[in-house]
């Protein structure tokens, strides 16, 4: 833009000096200034027109700069929003980590409680087993005491029966004879002994009953202790199962928390990568906005040469076609291509009547940087679209890092472009400013010169951002390059070198070149501009 403004100022100054010189030369002074000559008037009018065009271009570039500043501001705002979202995500990740630590602590506590409950349940089970053993011992003793009591009661009953029998016999003896006093005394003594044994047996039975009651009370207490121990064991088992379930639940929650944390970390990494990518894209967009059309054109510029030797079969004369032009690399549909006009490449020349000779040798294609020696074989093929065969697309083998991007007809209409930069295909220093108007329903532009170089067939147009527009197919018509190569109708491929062991590529070069020449002739007749 600075260069354009400087050129404008220099043009205005030169025109002003010329006008003043013309006036002084013609009139000889300030008091007698005649009308300017026709040439001077023409120069002044042309200067005024150029000045108006330059002012319009300056206003448009200023508007473009404002638009770029607005785009940069929006990109910065978007980056700030993304960074804020990333900060919120980091806070959520910290909360998730705190929850994970709390879940791990709860799991450890639950496992500890479960271990304590298991030990308590085991202790209660041992106590219950001991109580059951004591109960079985008490039951055995009770059965033994009952047997002893029953035996004592049997002896008491027998003693009572014996006593009753003795009394009965004593009464019978007293009735029958008094002489038997001695026998009676003996019987009485026996009765007394029986009664004493009865009293002893009754005392023993009483003692056994007391012992039996004590043992029954102890048995009841043992059974109560056993029931209490069984209840405690059941409660302990229930608590153990509950704690086991809680431990399992906490473990599941812990696993889920770890999975959530891992997911959050993955998402965090993805968001950080997205932020880094966005920042890189923002930086690249800022660099692209700051880069001028001159910088981008210089980076993409290549010296293109297509040459071949044609031999006359009858005379044996040799003719060498060797054309050189300066065109930029363009990225079209994933391919790095060099667009060029068919005639500008020298492919339309014919040295003999009847078209191209079939004796073609030494076919070469080069797309070399502007600095350094060109290396042969850097062009693979010439891709010729059937819809516009006058524009050839040379397929370059070099990487398309510096290649320009096509703006396409849709982009021109969307951005309402009215002007473009014109560059010459055979003079790297020639340029100009042109007005462009899209043709209705076609991929062509009407072109009118505003300042600088006038458009010629083979020249090309760029936007002020360094995007490729198209190639001039007529002095006032430009073909707009598409974003993708059309597959139907299939383009014509002209080989510029052999592939593998292919030896017939020269014959194919002749056939395809003749085919394209016919297409160009037909197109020029039916184009209808």
Coordinates of C-alpha atoms in Angstrom, one line a residue:
X1 CA 0.0 0.0 0.0
X2 CA 2.9 2.4 0.9
X3 CA 4.4 1.7 -2.5
X4 CA 1.1 2.5 -4.3
X5 CA 0.8 5.8 -2.3
X6 CA 4.4 6.7 -3.2
X7 CA 3.7 6.1 -6.8
X8 CA 0.6 8.2 -6.7
X9 CA 2.5 11.1 -5.1
X10 CA 5.3 10.9 -7.7
X11 CA 2.8 10.8 -10.5
X12 CA 1.0 13.9 -9.2
X13 CA 4.2 15.7 -8.7
X14 CA 5.5 14.9 -12.2
X15 CA 2.2 15.9 -13.7
X16 CA 2.2 19.2 -11.8
X17 CA 5.7 20.0 -12.9
X18 CA 4.8 19.2 -16.5
X19 CA 1.7 21.4 -16.3
X20 CA 3.7 24.3 -14.9
X21 CA 6.5 23.9 -17.5
X22 CA 4.0 23.9 -20.3
X23 CA 2.3 27.0 -19.0
X24 CA 5.5 29.0 -18.6
X25 CA 6.9 27.8 -21.9
X26 CA 3.8 28.8 -23.7
X27 CA 3.0 32.2 -22.0
X28 CA 6.4 33.3 -20.6
X29 CA 5.0 34.4 -17.2
X30 CA 2.3 34.3 -14.6
X31 CA 0.4 37.2 -16.1
X32 CA 0.0 35.7 -19.5
X33 CA -0.8 32.0 -19.1
X34 CA -2.3 30.5 -22.3
X35 CA -4.4 27.4 -22.5
X36 CA -2.3 24.2 -22.2
X37 CA -1.3 22.2 -25.2
X38 CA -3.2 19.1 -26.2
X39 CA -0.5 16.7 -25.0
X40 CA -0.2 18.6 -21.7
X41 CA -3.9 18.7 -21.2
X42 CA -4.1 14.9 -21.9
X43 CA -1.4 14.3 -19.4
X44 CA -3.2 16.4 -16.8
X45 CA -6.5 14.6 -17.4
X46 CA -4.8 11.3 -17.3
X47 CA -3.1 12.4 -14.0
X48 CA -6.4 13.5 -12.6
X49 CA -8.0 10.2 -13.5
X50 CA -5.1 8.3 -12.1
X51 CA -5.3 10.4 -8.9
X52 CA -9.0 9.6 -8.5
X53 CA -8.3 5.9 -9.1
X54 CA -5.5 6.0 -6.5
X55 CA -7.7 7.8 -4.0
X56 CA -10.3 5.2 -4.5
X57 CA -7.7 2.4 -4.2
X58 CA -6.4 4.1 -0.9
X59 CA -9.9 4.3 0.5
X60 CA -10.6 0.7 -0.4
X61 CA -7.3 -0.5 1.1
X62 CA -8.1 1.5 4.3
X63 CA -11.5 -0.2 4.5
X64 CA -9.7 -3.5 3.9
X65 CA -7.3 -2.7 6.8
X66 CA -10.3 -1.9 9.0
X67 CA -11.9 -5.2 8.1
X68 CA -8.7 -7.0 8.8
X69 CA -8.4 -5.3 12.2
X70 CA -12.0 -6.3 13.0
X71 CA -11.3 -9.9 12.0
X72 CA -8.2 -9.9 14.3
X73 CA -10.2 -8.4 17.2
X74 CA -12.9 -11.1 16.8
X75 CA -10.2 -13.8 16.7
X76 CA -8.6 -12.4 19.9
X77 CA -12.1 -12.3 21.5
X78 CA -12.7 -15.9 20.5
X79 CA -9.2 -16.9 21.8
X80 CA -10.1 -15.2 25.1
X81 CA -13.4 -17.1 25.3
X82 CA -11.6 -20.3 24.7
X83 CA -9.0 -19.5 27.4
X84 CA -11.8 -18.7 29.8
X85 CA -13.5 -22.0 29.0
X86 CA -10.2 -23.8 29.5
X87 CA -9.8 -22.1 32.9
X88 CA -13.3 -23.2 34.0
X89 CA -12.4 -26.7 32.8
X90 CA -9.2 -26.6 34.9
X91 CA -11.3 -25.6 38.0
X92 CA -13.8 -28.4 37.3
X93 CA -10.8 -30.8 37.0
X94 CA -9.5 -29.7 40.4
X95 CA -13.0 -30.2 41.9
X96 CA -13.1 -33.7 40.3
X97 CA -9.7 -34.5 41.8
X98 CA -10.9 -33.3 45.3
X99 CA -13.9 -35.5 44.9
X100 CA -11.7 -38.4 43.9
X101 CA -9.5 -37.9 47.0
X102 CA -12.6 -37.8 49.2
X103 CA -13.9 -41.0 47.6
X104 CA -10.6 -42.7 48.1
X105 CA -10.6 -41.6 51.8
X106 CA -14.2 -42.8 52.2
X107 CA -13.2 -46.1 50.6
X108 CA -10.3 -46.6 53.0
X109 CA -12.6 -45.8 56.0
X110 CA -15.2 -48.2 54.7
X111 CA -12.6 -51.0 54.2
X112 CA -11.3 -50.3 57.8
X113 CA -14.8 -50.4 59.2
X114 CA -15.5 -53.6 57.3
X115 CA -12.3 -55.2 58.7
X116 CA -13.3 -54.2 62.3
X117 CA -16.8 -55.5 61.8
X118 CA -15.4 -58.8 60.4
X119 CA -13.2 -59.2 63.5
X120 CA -16.1 -58.4 65.8
X121 CA -18.3 -60.9 64.0
X122 CA -15.6 -63.5 64.3
X123 CA -15.2 -62.8 68.1
X124 CA -19.0 -63.0 68.6
X125 CA -19.1 -66.2 66.6
X126 CA -16.4 -67.7 68.9
X127 CA -18.4 -66.5 72.0
X128 CA -21.6 -68.1 70.7
X129 CA -19.8 -71.3 70.0
X130 CA -18.4 -71.3 73.6
X131 CA -21.9 -70.6 75.0
X132 CA -23.3 -73.5 73.0
X133 CA -20.6 -75.7 74.4
X134 CA -21.4 -74.6 78.0
X135 CA -25.1 -75.2 77.3
X136 CA -24.4 -78.7 76.1
X137 CA -22.3 -79.4 79.3
X138 CA -25.1 -78.0 81.5
X139 CA -27.7 -80.2 79.7
X140 CA -25.5 -83.3 80.3
X141 CA -25.2 -82.4 84.0
X142 CA -28.9 -81.8 84.2
X143 CA -29.6 -85.2 82.7
X144 CA -27.2 -86.7 85.2
X145 CA -28.9 -84.9 88.2
X146 CA -32.3 -85.9 87.0
X147 CA -31.2 -89.6 86.9
X148 CA -29.7 -89.3 90.4
X149 CA -32.9 -87.6 91.7
X150 CA -35.0 -90.3 90.1
X151 CA -32.8 -93.0 91.7
X152 CA -33.1 -91.3 95.1
X153 CA -36.9 -91.0 94.8
X154 CA -37.0 -94.7 93.9
X155 CA -35.1 -95.5 97.0
X156 CA -37.3 -93.3 99.1
X157 CA -40.4 -95.0 97.7
X158 CA -38.9 -98.4 98.4
X159 CA -38.0 -97.4 101.9
X160 CA -41.5 -96.1 102.5
X161 CA -42.9 -99.4 101.2
X162 CA -40.5 -101.3 103.4
X163 CA -41.5 -99.2 106.4
X164 CA -45.2 -99.7 105.7
X165 CA -44.6 -103.4 105.4
X166 CA -42.6 -103.5 108.6
X167 CA -45.4 -101.6 110.5
X168 CA -48.0 -103.9 109.1
X169 CA -46.0 -106.9 110.2
X170 CA -45.4 -105.3 113.6
X171 CA -49.1 -104.8 114.1
X172 CA -49.8 -108.3 113.0
X173 CA -47.1 -109.6 115.4
X174 CA -48.5 -107.5 118.3
X175 CA -51.9 -108.9 117.7
X176 CA -50.8 -112.5 117.4
X177 CA -48.4 -112.8 120.4
X178 CA -46.9 -110.7 123.1
X179 CA -44.2 -113.2 123.4
X180 CA -42.5 -112.0 120.4
X181 CA -41.3 -108.8 122.0
X182 CA -37.7 -109.4 120.9
X183 CA -38.7 -109.9 117.4
X184 CA -40.9 -106.8 117.6
X185 CA -38.0 -104.8 119.0
X186 CA -35.9 -105.9 116.2
X187 CA -38.5 -105.0 113.7
X188 CA -39.0 -101.6 115.4
X189 CA -35.3 -101.1 115.1
X190 CA -35.5 -102.0 111.5
X191 CA -38.5 -99.6 111.1
X192 CA -36.5 -96.9 112.8
X193 CA -33.5 -97.5 110.5
X194 CA -35.9 -97.5 107.5
X195 CA -37.4 -94.2 108.7
X196 CA -33.9 -92.8 109.2
X197 CA -32.9 -93.9 105.7
X198 CA -36.1 -92.3 104.5
X199 CA -35.3 -89.0 106.1
X200 CA -31.8 -89.2 104.7
X201 CA -33.2 -90.0 101.3
X202 CA -35.7 -87.2 101.6
X203 CA -32.9 -84.8 102.6
X204 CA -30.8 -86.0 99.6
X205 CA -33.8 -85.6 97.3
X206 CA -34.3 -82.1 98.6
X207 CA -30.6 -81.3 98.0
X208 CA -30.9 -82.8 94.5
X209 CA -34.0 -80.8 93.8
X210 CA -32.2 -77.6 94.9
X211 CA -29.2 -78.5 92.8
X212 CA -31.5 -79.3 89.9
X213 CA -33.2 -75.9 90.2
X214 CA -29.8 -74.2 90.3
X215 CA -28.7 -76.1 87.2
X216 CA -32.0 -75.3 85.5
X217 CA -31.4 -71.6 86.2
X218 CA -27.8 -71.9 84.9
X219 CA -29.1 -73.7 81.8
X220 CA -31.7 -71.0 81.3
X221 CA -29.0 -68.3 81.7
X222 CA -26.7 -70.2 79.3
X223 CA -29.5 -70.5 76.8
X224 CA -30.3 -66.7 77.2
X225 CA -26.5 -66.0 76.7
X226 CA -26.5 -68.2 73.6
X227 CA -29.6 -66.4 72.2
X228 CA -28.0 -63.1 72.9
X229 CA -24.7 -64.2 71.3
X230 CA -26.6 -65.5 68.2
X231 CA -28.5 -62.2 67.9
X232 CA -25.2 -60.3 68.2
X233 CA -23.7 -62.6 65.6
X234 CA -26.6 -62.0 63.3
X235 CA -26.4 -58.3 63.8
X236 CA -22.6 -58.5 63.2
X237 CA -23.1 -60.5 60.0
X238 CA -25.7 -58.0 58.8
X239 CA -23.4 -55.1 59.5
X240 CA -20.6 -56.9 57.8
X241 CA -22.7 -57.5 54.7
X242 CA -23.9 -53.9 54.7
X243 CA -20.3 -52.7 55.0
X244 CA -19.2 -55.1 52.3
X245 CA -21.9 -53.6 50.0
X246 CA -20.9 -50.1 51.0
X247 CA -17.3 -51.0 50.3
X248 CA -18.2 -52.4 46.9
X249 CA -20.3 -49.3 46.2
X250 CA -17.5 -46.9 47.3
X251 CA -15.1 -49.0 45.1
X252 CA -17.4 -48.6 42.1
X253 CA -17.7 -44.9 42.8
X254 CA -13.9 -44.7 43.1
X255 CA -13.5 -46.5 39.8
X256 CA -16.0 -44.2 38.2
X257 CA -14.3 -41.1 39.7
X258 CA -11.0 -42.3 38.3
X259 CA -12.5 -42.9 34.9
X260 CA -14.1 -39.4 35.1
X261 CA -10.8 -37.9 36.0
X262 CA -9.0 -39.7 33.2
X263 CA -11.7 -38.5 30.8
X264 CA -11.5 -35.0 32.1
X265 CA -7.7 -35.1 31.7
X266 CA -8.1 -36.4 28.1
X267 CA -10.6 -33.7 27.4
X268 CA -8.3 -31.2 29.0
X269 CA -5.5 -32.3 26.8
X270 CA -7.7 -32.2 23.7
X271 CA -8.9 -28.7 24.7
X272 CA -5.3 -27.5 25.2
X273 CA -4.4 -29.0 21.8
X274 CA -7.5 -27.2 20.3
X275 CA -6.4 -23.9 22.0
X276 CA -2.9 -24.4 20.7
X277 CA -4.2 -25.1 17.2
X278 CA -6.5 -22.0 17.5
X279 CA -3.6 -19.8 18.6
X280 CA -1.5 -21.2 15.8
X281 CA -4.3 -20.5 13.3
X282 CA -4.8 -17.1 14.8
X283 CA -1.1 -16.3 14.5
X284 CA -1.1 -17.6 10.9
X285 CA -4.2 -15.5 10.1
X286 CA -2.5 -12.4 11.5
X287 CA 0.6 -13.2 9.6
X288 CA -1.4 -13.7 6.4
X289 CA -3.2 -10.4 7.0
X290 CA 0.0 -8.6 7.6
X291 CA 1.7 -10.1 4.6
X292 CA 1.2 -8.0 1.5
X293 CA 0.4 -9.2 -2.0
X294 CA 4.0 -8.5 -3.0
X295 CA 5.5 -10.8 -0.3
X296 CA 3.1 -13.6 -1.2
X297 CA 3.7 -13.2 -4.9
X298 CA 7.5 -13.2 -4.5
X299 CA 7.3 -16.4 -2.3
X300 CA 5.1 -18.2 -4.8
X301 CA 6.8 -16.9 -8.0
X302 CA 8.5 -19.5 -10.3
X303 CA 10.4 -19.3 -13.6
X304 CA 8.4 -21.7 -15.8
X305 CA 10.0 -23.1 -19.0
X306 CA 8.5 -25.7 -21.4
X307 CA 10.7 -26.7 -24.3
X308 CA 10.8 -29.4 -27.0
X309 CA 12.5 -30.0 -30.4
X310 CA 10.5 -30.5 -33.6
X311 CA 12.0 -32.1 -36.7
X312 CA 10.9 -31.8 -40.3
X313 CA 10.7 -35.2 -41.7
X314 CA 11.4 -34.2 -45.3
X315 CA 14.1 -31.6 -44.9
X316 CA 15.5 -32.8 -41.5
X317 CA 15.5 -29.3 -40.1
X318 CA 15.2 -28.9 -36.4
X319 CA 13.1 -26.2 -34.6
X320 CA 13.4 -25.6 -30.9
X321 CA 10.5 -24.3 -28.8
X322 CA 11.8 -22.8 -25.6
X323 CA 9.5 -20.4 -23.8
X324 CA 10.0 -18.9 -20.4
X325 CA 7.4 -17.1 -18.3
X326 CA 7.0 -16.0 -14.7
X327 CA 4.0 -17.4 -12.9
X328 CA 3.1 -18.2 -9.2
X329 CA 2.4 -21.6 -7.7
X330 CA -1.3 -22.2 -6.9
X331 CA -2.9 -24.8 -4.7
X332 CA -5.9 -26.4 -6.5
X333 CA -7.7 -29.4 -5.2
X334 CA -4.7 -30.7 -3.2
X335 CA -2.3 -30.3 -6.2
X336 CA 0.5 -27.7 -6.6
X337 CA 0.0 -26.3 -10.0
X338 CA 1.4 -23.4 -12.1
X339 CA -1.4 -21.9 -14.2
X340 CA -0.3 -20.5 -17.6
X341 CA -1.8 -19.5 -20.9
X342 CA -1.5 -22.1 -23.7
X343 CA 0.0 -19.7 -26.3
X344 CA 2.3 -18.1 -23.7
X345 CA 3.9 -21.5 -23.1
X346 CA 4.7 -21.7 -26.9
X347 CA 2.5 -24.8 -27.4
X348 CA 0.6 -23.2 -30.2
X349 CA 3.5 -22.7 -32.6
X350 CA 3.7 -24.7 -35.8
X351 CA 6.8 -24.7 -38.0
X352 CA 5.3 -27.0 -40.7
X353 CA 2.0 -27.2 -42.5
X354 CA -0.5 -29.7 -41.3
X355 CA 0.1 -29.2 -37.5
X356 CA 2.6 -30.6 -35.1
X357 CA 5.3 -33.0 -36.5
X358 CA 5.4 -36.5 -35.0
X359 CA 9.1 -36.3 -34.6
X360 CA 9.4 -34.6 -31.2
X361 CA 12.4 -35.0 -29.0
X362 CA 13.9 -33.5 -25.9
X363 CA 10.7 -32.5 -24.1
X364 CA 11.4 -30.7 -20.8
X365 CA 9.4 -28.9 -18.2
X366 CA 10.8 -26.7 -15.4
X367 CA 9.3 -24.7 -12.6
X368 CA 12.3 -23.3 -10.7
X369 CA 12.6 -20.6 -8.0
X370 CA 13.5 -17.1 -9.1
X371 CA 16.9 -17.5 -7.3
X372 CA 19.3 -20.3 -8.2
X373 CA 19.7 -22.7 -11.1
X374 CA 16.7 -24.5 -12.4
X375 CA 16.6 -28.3 -12.1
X376 CA 15.1 -30.2 -15.1
X377 CA 12.2 -32.5 -14.6
X378 CA 10.4 -30.4 -12.0
X379 CA 7.2 -30.3 -14.1
X380 CA 5.4 -33.7 -14.4
X381 CA 2.4 -33.0 -16.7
X382 CA 0.3 -30.3 -18.2
X383 CA -3.4 -30.5 -17.1
X384 CA -5.7 -28.9 -19.6
X385 CA -9.4 -28.4 -18.5
X386 CA -11.8 -29.0 -21.3
X387 CA -14.1 -26.1 -20.2
X388 CA -11.2 -23.7 -20.8
X389 CA -8.3 -25.3 -22.7
X390 CA -6.5 -22.0 -23.2
X391 CA -5.4 -22.2 -19.5
X392 CA -2.9 -25.0 -18.8
X393 CA -2.1 -26.2 -15.3
X394 CA 1.5 -27.4 -15.0
X395 CA 1.7 -30.0 -12.3
X396 CA 4.9 -29.2 -10.2
X397 CA 6.7 -31.8 -8.2
X398 CA 7.8 -29.3 -5.5
X399 CA 6.0 -28.9 -2.2
X400 CA 3.3 -26.3 -2.2
X401 CA 4.2 -24.5 1.0
X402 CA 4.4 -21.1 -0.6
X403 CA 1.6 -21.7 -3.1
X404 CA -1.2 -19.2 -3.4
X405 CA -4.9 -20.1 -2.8
X406 CA -7.5 -19.4 -5.4
X407 CA -10.3 -17.0 -4.4
X408 CA -12.8 -18.5 -6.9
X409 CA -15.8 -16.8 -8.5
X410 CA -17.9 -17.4 -5.4
X411 CA -15.4 -15.6 -3.2
X412 CA -15.2 -12.6 -5.6
X413 CA -19.0 -12.2 -5.5
X414 CA -19.3 -12.8 -1.7
X415 CA -16.6 -10.1 -1.0
X416 CA -18.0 -7.8 -3.7
X417 CA -14.6 -7.2 -5.2
X418 CA -14.3 -4.4 -7.7
X419 CA -10.6 -4.1 -8.3
X420 CA -7.6 -6.5 -8.6
X421 CA -3.9 -6.4 -9.1
X422 CA -2.6 -7.2 -12.6
X423 CA 0.8 -8.8 -13.1
X424 CA 2.6 -9.6 -16.3
X425 CA 3.6 -13.2 -17.2
X426 CA 6.9 -12.1 -19.0
X427 CA 8.0 -9.1 -16.9
X428 CA 8.3 -9.6 -13.1
X429 CA 8.3 -5.8 -12.5
X430 CA 5.3 -4.9 -14.6
X431 CA 2.0 -4.5 -12.7
X432 CA -1.2 -2.4 -12.7
X433 CA -4.6 -1.9 -11.1
X434 CA -7.7 -3.1 -12.9
X435 CA -11.4 -3.0 -12.5
X436 CA -13.2 -6.4 -12.5
X437 CA -16.9 -7.2 -13.2
X438 CA -18.1 -10.9 -13.1
X439 CA -19.9 -12.2 -16.1
X440 CA -23.4 -13.6 -15.4
X441 CA -23.4 -17.4 -15.0
X442 CA -19.8 -17.9 -16.2
X443 CA -16.4 -18.2 -14.6
X444 CA -15.1 -15.1 -16.4
X445 CA -14.4 -11.5 -15.5
X446 CA -14.6 -8.3 -17.5
X447 CA -11.4 -6.4 -17.0
X448 CA -10.7 -2.7 -17.5
X449 CA -7.4 -1.0 -16.8
X450 CA -7.3 1.7 -14.1
X451 CA -3.6 2.4 -13.8
X452 CA -0.2 1.0 -14.5
X453 CA 0.3 -1.8 -17.1
X454 CA -2.6 -2.7 -19.4
X455 CA -3.8 -6.4 -19.4
X456 CA -2.6 -8.8 -22.1
X457 CA -3.4 -12.4 -22.9
X458 CA -1.4 -14.6 -20.5
X459 CA -1.2 -12.1 -17.6
X460 CA -2.8 -13.0 -14.2
X461 CA -4.8 -11.3 -11.5
X462 CA -4.3 -11.4 -7.7
X463 CA -6.4 -9.9 -4.8
X464 CA -4.9 -7.4 -2.4
X465 CA -4.5 -10.3 0.0
X466 CA -2.4 -12.3 -2.4
X467 CA -5.0 -14.8 -3.5
X468 CA -5.0 -16.0 -7.1
X469 CA -7.9 -14.9 -9.3
X470 CA -7.2 -16.2 -12.8
X471 CA -5.4 -15.9 -16.2
X472 CA -6.2 -13.4 -19.0
X473 CA -7.6 -15.3 -22.0
X474 CA -8.3 -12.1 -23.9
X475 CA -7.1 -8.6 -23.4
X476 CA -10.3 -7.7 -21.5
X477 CA -11.4 -11.2 -20.2
X478 CA -10.0 -13.2 -17.3
X479 CA -10.7 -16.9 -16.6
X480 CA -11.3 -17.4 -12.9
X481 CA -9.5 -20.5 -11.5
X482 CA -11.8 -22.9 -9.6
X483 CA -11.2 -24.4 -6.1
X484 CA -11.1 -28.0 -7.4
X485 CA -10.3 -29.6 -10.7
X486 CA -13.4 -30.9 -12.5
X487 CA -13.5 -34.6 -13.1
X488 CA -16.2 -34.4 -15.8
X489 CA -15.5 -33.7 -18.6
X490 CA -12.1 -35.4 -18.0
X491 CA -9.2 -33.0 -18.5
X492 CA -6.5 -33.7 -21.1
X493 CA -3.1 -34.7 -19.6
X494 CA 0.0 -33.8 -21.6
X495 CA 3.1 -35.7 -20.3
X496 CA 6.3 -33.9 -19.9
X497 CA 8.5 -36.8 -18.9
X498 CA 8.5 -40.6 -18.8
X499 CA 7.2 -42.6 -15.9
X500 CA 9.0 -45.8 -14.9
X501 CA 9.8 -47.8 -18.1
X502 CA 7.3 -45.9 -20.2
X503 CA 9.0 -45.2 -23.5
X504 CA 6.1 -43.9 -25.6
X505 CA 5.5 -40.7 -23.7
X506 CA 6.8 -38.6 -26.7
X507 CA 4.1 -40.1 -28.9
X508 CA 1.5 -39.4 -26.2
X509 CA 2.9 -35.8 -25.9
X510 CA 2.3 -35.3 -29.7
X511 CA -1.2 -36.8 -29.6
X512 CA -2.4 -34.9 -26.5
X513 CA -0.9 -31.6 -27.7
X514 CA -2.6 -31.9 -31.0
X515 CA -5.9 -32.7 -29.2
X516 CA -5.5 -29.5 -27.0
X517 CA -4.7 -27.4 -30.1
X518 CA -8.0 -28.4 -31.6
X519 CA -9.9 -27.7 -28.4
X520 CA -8.3 -24.2 -28.2
X521 CA -9.3 -23.5 -31.8
X522 CA -12.9 -24.6 -31.2
X523 CA -13.1 -22.7 -27.9
X524 CA -12.0 -19.4 -29.6
X525 CA -14.7 -19.8 -32.2
X526 CA -17.6 -20.7 -29.8
X527 CA -16.7 -18.7 -26.7
X528 CA -18.9 -15.8 -27.7
X529 CA -17.5 -12.9 -25.6

